[in-house]
mmCIF file of C-alpha atoms in Angstrom:
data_model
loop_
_atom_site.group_PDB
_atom_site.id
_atom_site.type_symbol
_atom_site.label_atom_id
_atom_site.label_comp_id
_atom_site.label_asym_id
_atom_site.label_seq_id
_atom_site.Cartn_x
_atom_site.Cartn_y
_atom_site.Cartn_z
ATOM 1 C CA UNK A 1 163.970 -118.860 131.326
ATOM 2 C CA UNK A 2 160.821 -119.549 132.848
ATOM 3 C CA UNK A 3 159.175 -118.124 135.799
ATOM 4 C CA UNK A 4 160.229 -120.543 138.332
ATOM 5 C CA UNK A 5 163.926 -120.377 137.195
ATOM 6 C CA UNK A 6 163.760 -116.502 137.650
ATOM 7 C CA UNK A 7 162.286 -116.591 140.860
ATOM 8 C CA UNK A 8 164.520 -119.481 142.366
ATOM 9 C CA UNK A 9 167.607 -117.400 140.960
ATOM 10 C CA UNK A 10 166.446 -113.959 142.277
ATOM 11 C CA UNK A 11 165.878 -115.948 145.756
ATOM 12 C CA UNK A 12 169.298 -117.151 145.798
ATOM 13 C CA UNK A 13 170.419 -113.794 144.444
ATOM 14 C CA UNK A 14 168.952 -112.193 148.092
ATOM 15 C CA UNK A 15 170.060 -115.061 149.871
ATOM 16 C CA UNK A 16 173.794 -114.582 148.529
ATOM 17 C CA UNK A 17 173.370 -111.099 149.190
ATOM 18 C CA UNK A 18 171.892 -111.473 153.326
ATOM 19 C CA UNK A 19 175.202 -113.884 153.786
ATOM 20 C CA UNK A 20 177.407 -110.455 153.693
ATOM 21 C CA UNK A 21 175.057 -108.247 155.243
ATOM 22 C CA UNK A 22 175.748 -107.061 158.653
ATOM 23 C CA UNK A 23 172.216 -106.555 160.458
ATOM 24 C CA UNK A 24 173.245 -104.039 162.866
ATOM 25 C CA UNK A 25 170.810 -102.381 165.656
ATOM 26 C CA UNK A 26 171.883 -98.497 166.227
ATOM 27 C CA UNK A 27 172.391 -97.755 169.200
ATOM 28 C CA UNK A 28 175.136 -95.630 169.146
ATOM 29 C CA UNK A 29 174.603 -91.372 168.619
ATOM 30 C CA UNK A 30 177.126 -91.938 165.577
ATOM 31 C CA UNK A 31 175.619 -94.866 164.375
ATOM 32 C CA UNK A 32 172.044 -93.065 165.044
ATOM 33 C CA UNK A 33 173.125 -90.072 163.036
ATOM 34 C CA UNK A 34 174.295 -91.861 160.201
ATOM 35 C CA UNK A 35 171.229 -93.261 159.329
ATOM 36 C CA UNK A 36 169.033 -89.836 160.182
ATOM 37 C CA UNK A 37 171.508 -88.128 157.202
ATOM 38 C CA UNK A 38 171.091 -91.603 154.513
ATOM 39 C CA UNK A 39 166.979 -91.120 155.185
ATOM 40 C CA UNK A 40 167.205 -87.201 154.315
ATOM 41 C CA UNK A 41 169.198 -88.031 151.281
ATOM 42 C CA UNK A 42 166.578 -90.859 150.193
ATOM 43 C CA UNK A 43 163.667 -88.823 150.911
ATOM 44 C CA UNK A 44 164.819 -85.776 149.272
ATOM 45 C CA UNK A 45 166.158 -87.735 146.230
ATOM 46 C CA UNK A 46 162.493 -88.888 145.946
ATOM 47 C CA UNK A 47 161.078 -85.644 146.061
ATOM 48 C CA UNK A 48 159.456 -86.872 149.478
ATOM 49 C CA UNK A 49 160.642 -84.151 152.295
ATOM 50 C CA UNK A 50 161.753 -80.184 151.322
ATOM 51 C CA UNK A 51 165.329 -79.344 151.630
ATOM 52 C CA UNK A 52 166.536 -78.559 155.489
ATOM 53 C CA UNK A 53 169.683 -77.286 156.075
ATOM 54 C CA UNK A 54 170.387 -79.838 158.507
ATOM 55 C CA UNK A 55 170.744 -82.488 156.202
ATOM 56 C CA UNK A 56 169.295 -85.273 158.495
ATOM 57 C CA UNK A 57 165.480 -86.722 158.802
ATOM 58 C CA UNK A 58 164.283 -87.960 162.147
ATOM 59 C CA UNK A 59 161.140 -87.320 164.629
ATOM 60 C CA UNK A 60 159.805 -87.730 167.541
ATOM 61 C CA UNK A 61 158.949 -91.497 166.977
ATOM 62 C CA UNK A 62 163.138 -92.664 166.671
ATOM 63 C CA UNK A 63 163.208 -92.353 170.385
ATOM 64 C CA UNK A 64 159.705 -94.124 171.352
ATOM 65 C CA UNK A 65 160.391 -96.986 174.511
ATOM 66 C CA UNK A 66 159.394 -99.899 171.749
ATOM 67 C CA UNK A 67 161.453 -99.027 169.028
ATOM 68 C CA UNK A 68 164.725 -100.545 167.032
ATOM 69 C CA UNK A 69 166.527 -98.542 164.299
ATOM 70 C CA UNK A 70 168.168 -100.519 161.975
ATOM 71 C CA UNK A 71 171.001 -99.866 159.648
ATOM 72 C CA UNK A 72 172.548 -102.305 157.001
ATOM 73 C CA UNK A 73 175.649 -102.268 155.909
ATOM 74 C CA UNK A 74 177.278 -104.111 153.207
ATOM 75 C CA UNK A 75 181.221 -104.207 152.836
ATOM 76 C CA UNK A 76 181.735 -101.582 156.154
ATOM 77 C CA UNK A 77 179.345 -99.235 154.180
ATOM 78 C CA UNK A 78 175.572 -97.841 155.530
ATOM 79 C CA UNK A 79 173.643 -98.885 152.623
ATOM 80 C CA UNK A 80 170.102 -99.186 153.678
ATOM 81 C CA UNK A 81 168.067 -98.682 156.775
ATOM 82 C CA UNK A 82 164.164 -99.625 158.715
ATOM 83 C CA UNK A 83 162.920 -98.677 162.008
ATOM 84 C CA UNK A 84 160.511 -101.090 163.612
ATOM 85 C CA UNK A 85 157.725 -99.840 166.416
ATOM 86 C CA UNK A 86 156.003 -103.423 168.349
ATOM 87 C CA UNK A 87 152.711 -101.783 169.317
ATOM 88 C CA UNK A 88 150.605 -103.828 172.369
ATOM 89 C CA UNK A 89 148.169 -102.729 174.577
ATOM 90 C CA UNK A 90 151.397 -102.128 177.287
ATOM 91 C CA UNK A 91 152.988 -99.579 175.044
ATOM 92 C CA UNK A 92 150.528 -98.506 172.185
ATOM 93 C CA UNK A 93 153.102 -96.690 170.310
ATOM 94 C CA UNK A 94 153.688 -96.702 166.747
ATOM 95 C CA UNK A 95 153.582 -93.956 163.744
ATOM 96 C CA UNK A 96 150.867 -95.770 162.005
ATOM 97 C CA UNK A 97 148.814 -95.948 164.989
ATOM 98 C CA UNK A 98 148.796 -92.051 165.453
ATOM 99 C CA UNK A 99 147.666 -91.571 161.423
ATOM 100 C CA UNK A 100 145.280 -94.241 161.826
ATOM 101 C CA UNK A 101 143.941 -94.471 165.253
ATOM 102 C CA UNK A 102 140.453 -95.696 164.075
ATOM 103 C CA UNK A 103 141.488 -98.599 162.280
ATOM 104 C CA UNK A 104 144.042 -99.740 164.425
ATOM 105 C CA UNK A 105 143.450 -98.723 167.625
ATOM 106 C CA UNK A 106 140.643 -101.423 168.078
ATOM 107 C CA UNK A 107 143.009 -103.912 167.359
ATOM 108 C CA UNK A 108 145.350 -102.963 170.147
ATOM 109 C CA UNK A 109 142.204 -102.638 172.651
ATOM 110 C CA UNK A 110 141.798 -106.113 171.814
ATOM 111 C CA UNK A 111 145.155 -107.170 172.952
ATOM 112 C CA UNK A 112 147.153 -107.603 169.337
ATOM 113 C CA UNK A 113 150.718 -106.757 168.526
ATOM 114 C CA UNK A 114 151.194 -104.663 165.815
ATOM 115 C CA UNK A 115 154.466 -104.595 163.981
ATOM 116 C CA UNK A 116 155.138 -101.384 162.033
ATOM 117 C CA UNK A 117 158.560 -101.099 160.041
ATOM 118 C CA UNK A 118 158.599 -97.115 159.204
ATOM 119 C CA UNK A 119 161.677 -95.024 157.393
ATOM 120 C CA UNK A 120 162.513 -97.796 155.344
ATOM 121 C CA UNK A 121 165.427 -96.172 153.181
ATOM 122 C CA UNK A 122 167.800 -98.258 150.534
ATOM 123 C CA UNK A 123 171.234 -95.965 149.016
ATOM 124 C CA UNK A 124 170.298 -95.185 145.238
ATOM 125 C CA UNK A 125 173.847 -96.205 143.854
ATOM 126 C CA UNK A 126 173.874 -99.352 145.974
ATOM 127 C CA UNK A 127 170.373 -100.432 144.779
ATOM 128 C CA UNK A 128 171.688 -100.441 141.534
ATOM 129 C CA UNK A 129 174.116 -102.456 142.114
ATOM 130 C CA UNK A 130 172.229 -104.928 144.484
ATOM 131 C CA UNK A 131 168.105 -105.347 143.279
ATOM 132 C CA UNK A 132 167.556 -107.252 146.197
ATOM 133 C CA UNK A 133 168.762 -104.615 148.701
ATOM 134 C CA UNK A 134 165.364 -103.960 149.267
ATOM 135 C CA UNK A 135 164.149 -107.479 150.050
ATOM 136 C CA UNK A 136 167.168 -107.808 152.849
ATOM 137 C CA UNK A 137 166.260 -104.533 154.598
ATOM 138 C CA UNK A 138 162.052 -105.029 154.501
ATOM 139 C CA UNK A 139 163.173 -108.997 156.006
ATOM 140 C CA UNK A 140 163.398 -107.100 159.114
ATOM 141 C CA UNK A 141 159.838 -106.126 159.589
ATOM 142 C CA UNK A 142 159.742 -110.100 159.132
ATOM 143 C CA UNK A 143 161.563 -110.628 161.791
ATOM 144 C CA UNK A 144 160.133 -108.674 164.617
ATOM 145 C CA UNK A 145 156.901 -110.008 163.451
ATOM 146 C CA UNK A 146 158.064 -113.040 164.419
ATOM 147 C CA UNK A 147 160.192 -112.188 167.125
ATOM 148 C CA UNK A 148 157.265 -110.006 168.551
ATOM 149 C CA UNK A 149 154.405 -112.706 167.792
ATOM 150 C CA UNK A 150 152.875 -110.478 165.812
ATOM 151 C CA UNK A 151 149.180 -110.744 165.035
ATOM 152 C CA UNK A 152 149.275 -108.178 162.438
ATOM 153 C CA UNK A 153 152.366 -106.346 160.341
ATOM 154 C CA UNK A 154 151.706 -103.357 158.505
ATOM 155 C CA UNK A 155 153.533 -100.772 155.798
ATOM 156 C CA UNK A 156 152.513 -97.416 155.649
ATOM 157 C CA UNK A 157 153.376 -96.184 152.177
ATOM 158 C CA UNK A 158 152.961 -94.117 148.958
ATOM 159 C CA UNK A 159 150.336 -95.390 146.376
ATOM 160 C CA UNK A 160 153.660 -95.982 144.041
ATOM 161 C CA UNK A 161 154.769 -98.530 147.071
ATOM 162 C CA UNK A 162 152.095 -100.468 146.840
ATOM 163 C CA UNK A 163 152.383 -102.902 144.394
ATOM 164 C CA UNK A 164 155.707 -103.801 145.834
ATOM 165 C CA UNK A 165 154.260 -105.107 149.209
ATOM 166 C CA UNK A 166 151.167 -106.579 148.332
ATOM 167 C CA UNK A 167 153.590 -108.621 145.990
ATOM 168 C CA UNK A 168 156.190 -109.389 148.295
ATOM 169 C CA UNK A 169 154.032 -109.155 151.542
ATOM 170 C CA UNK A 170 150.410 -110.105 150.034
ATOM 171 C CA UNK A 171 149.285 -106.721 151.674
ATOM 172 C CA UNK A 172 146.695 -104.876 150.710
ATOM 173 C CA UNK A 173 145.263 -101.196 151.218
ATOM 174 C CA UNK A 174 143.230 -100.158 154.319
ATOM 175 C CA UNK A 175 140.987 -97.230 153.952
ATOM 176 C CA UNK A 176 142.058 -93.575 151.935
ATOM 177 C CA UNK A 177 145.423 -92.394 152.138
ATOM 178 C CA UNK A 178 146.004 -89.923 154.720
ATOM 179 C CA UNK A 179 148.213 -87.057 155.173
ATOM 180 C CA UNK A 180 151.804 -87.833 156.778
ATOM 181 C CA UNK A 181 153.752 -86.010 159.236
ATOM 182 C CA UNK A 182 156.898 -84.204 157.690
ATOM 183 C CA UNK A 183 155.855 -85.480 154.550
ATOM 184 C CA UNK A 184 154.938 -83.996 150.998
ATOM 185 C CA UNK A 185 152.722 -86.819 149.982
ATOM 186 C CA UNK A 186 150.015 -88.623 151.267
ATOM 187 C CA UNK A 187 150.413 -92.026 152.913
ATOM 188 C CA UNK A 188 148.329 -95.606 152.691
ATOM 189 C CA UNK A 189 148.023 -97.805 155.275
ATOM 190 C CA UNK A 190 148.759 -101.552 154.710
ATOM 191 C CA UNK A 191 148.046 -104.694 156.632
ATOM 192 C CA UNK A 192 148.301 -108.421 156.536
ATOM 193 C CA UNK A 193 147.495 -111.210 159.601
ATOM 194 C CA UNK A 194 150.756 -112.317 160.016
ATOM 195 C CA UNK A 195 149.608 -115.769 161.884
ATOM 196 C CA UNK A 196 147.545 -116.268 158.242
ATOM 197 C CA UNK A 197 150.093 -115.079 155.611
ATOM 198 C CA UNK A 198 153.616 -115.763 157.252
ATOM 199 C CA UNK A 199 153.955 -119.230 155.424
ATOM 200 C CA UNK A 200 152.836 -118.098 152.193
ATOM 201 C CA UNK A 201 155.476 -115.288 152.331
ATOM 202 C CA UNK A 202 158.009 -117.906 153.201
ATOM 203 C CA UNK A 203 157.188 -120.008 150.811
ATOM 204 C CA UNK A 204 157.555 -117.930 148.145
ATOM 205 C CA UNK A 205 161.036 -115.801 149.390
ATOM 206 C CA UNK A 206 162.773 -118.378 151.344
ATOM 207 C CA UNK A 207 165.291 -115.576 152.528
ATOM 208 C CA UNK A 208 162.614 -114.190 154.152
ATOM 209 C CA UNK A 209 162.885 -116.959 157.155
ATOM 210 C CA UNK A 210 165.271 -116.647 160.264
ATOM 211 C CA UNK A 211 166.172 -118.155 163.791
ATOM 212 C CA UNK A 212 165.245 -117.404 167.305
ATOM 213 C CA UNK A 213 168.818 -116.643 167.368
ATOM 214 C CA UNK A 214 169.316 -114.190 165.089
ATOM 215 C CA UNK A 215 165.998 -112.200 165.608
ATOM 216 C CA UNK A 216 166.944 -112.370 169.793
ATOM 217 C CA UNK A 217 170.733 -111.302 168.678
ATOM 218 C CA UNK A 218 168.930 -108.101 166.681
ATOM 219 C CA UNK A 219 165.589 -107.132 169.041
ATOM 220 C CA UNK A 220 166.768 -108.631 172.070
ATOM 221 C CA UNK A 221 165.109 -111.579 174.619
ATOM 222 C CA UNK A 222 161.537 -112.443 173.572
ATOM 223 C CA UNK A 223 158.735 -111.136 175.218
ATOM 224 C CA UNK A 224 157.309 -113.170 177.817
ATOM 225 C CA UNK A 225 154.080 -111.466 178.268
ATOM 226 C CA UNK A 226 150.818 -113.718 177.712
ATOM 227 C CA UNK A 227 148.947 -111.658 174.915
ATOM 228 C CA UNK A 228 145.285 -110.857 176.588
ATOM 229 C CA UNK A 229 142.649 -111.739 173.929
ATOM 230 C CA UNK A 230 138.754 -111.340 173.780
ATOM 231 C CA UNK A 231 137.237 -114.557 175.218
ATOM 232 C CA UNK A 232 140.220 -114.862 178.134
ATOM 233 C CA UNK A 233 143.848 -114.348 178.587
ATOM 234 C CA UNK A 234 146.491 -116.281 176.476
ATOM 235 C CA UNK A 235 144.208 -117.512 173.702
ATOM 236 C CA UNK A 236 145.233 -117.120 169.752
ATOM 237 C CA UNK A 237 142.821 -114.688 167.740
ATOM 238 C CA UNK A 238 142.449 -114.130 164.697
ATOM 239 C CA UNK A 239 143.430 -110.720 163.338
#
């Protein structure tokens, strides 16, 4: 099978997989704490967190004014979750931004969004079972990239991560890594221009794509806000 075949079948492998996927925003404490006890037992699986006898992983940052907490579930069953921060100069909140304030707080002076998908956790046994579990569950940072104009989307991962979004994402490392909140290891900072990179991305993983309707159905109405660049309000930049 050559390469083209592979890829085309893995697409339509994800694809398959999306179509019974339910996408579903927590908003609920039950729904809230479900997702808090699948991230302790992912992080502690991977050696990432020390054991706590409350068997749940959350911080300050779940209950920020600009964030959605996600939670997939595939056949009635919690299989995977992401929680996305939109960072603008109105509400300059995001975990990345408080690790990396010198590279990225420039970028909100000027006016950009930053998207930031953080506690991105997939169930072990279901993984197995479903490679591109993964792929559905980072489409989400996708999606409020879009959804949020987003001038640049970031991942803020271990250097064992890496590979995985500068292939799916064409992201590549900012600075050193730094030291993580609540965290054993230490963390890199990732970044793309989304305006630049969103077509390549969708080129190559179709699945990746969605409609105004389904990203206002998961993050709500857009936001109507002209962005504020340098040069005058409302005009593109380049991130």
């Amino acid at each position: 099978m050559n390469t083209v075949n592979a890829a085309s079948i893995f697409a339509q492998n994800v694809t398959d997989l999306i179509s019974r996927i339910e996408y579903r925003r927590a908003e609920t404490d039950a729904d809230k704490e479900a997702i808090y006890r699948l991230r302790y037992q992912c992080y502690l699986r991977e050696g990432a967190i020390q054991p706590d006898e409350s068997g749940r992983f959350s911080d300050d940052f779940d209950a920020a004014p600009n964030v959605w907490i996600f939670g997939l579930h595939l056949d009635g069953q919690l299989v995977s979750s992401i929680r996305v921060h939109v960072a603008t100069a109105e509400q300059p909140i995001a975990p990345a931004l408080a690790i990396f304030p010198d590279i990225l707080g420039p970028r909100i002076e000027r006016g950009e969004v930053i998207v930031d998908p953080t506690r991105f956790v997939v169930d072990y046994e279901c993984s197995r079972q479903n490679p591109g579990l993964a792929y559905a569950t980072v489409r989400l940072g996708m999606l409020a990239s879009e959804h949020g104009d987003a001038d640049y989307a970031l991942a803020t991962v271990r250097t064992e991560h890496r590979a995985f979004y500068r292939r799916l994402l064409f992201m590549e490392p900012i600075g050193e890594p730094r030291a993580y909140p609540n965290l054993k290891d230490p963390i890199n900072l990732m970044g793309v221009s989304f305006p630049e990179l969103r077509q390549r991305v969708y080129d190559r993983y179709p699945f990746m794509m969605s409609t105004a309707a389904e990203q206002e159905q998961l993050f709500g109405p857009k936001r109507q806000t002209p962005k504020v660049r340098e040069g005058g309000k409302g005009q593109a930049a380049a991130a």
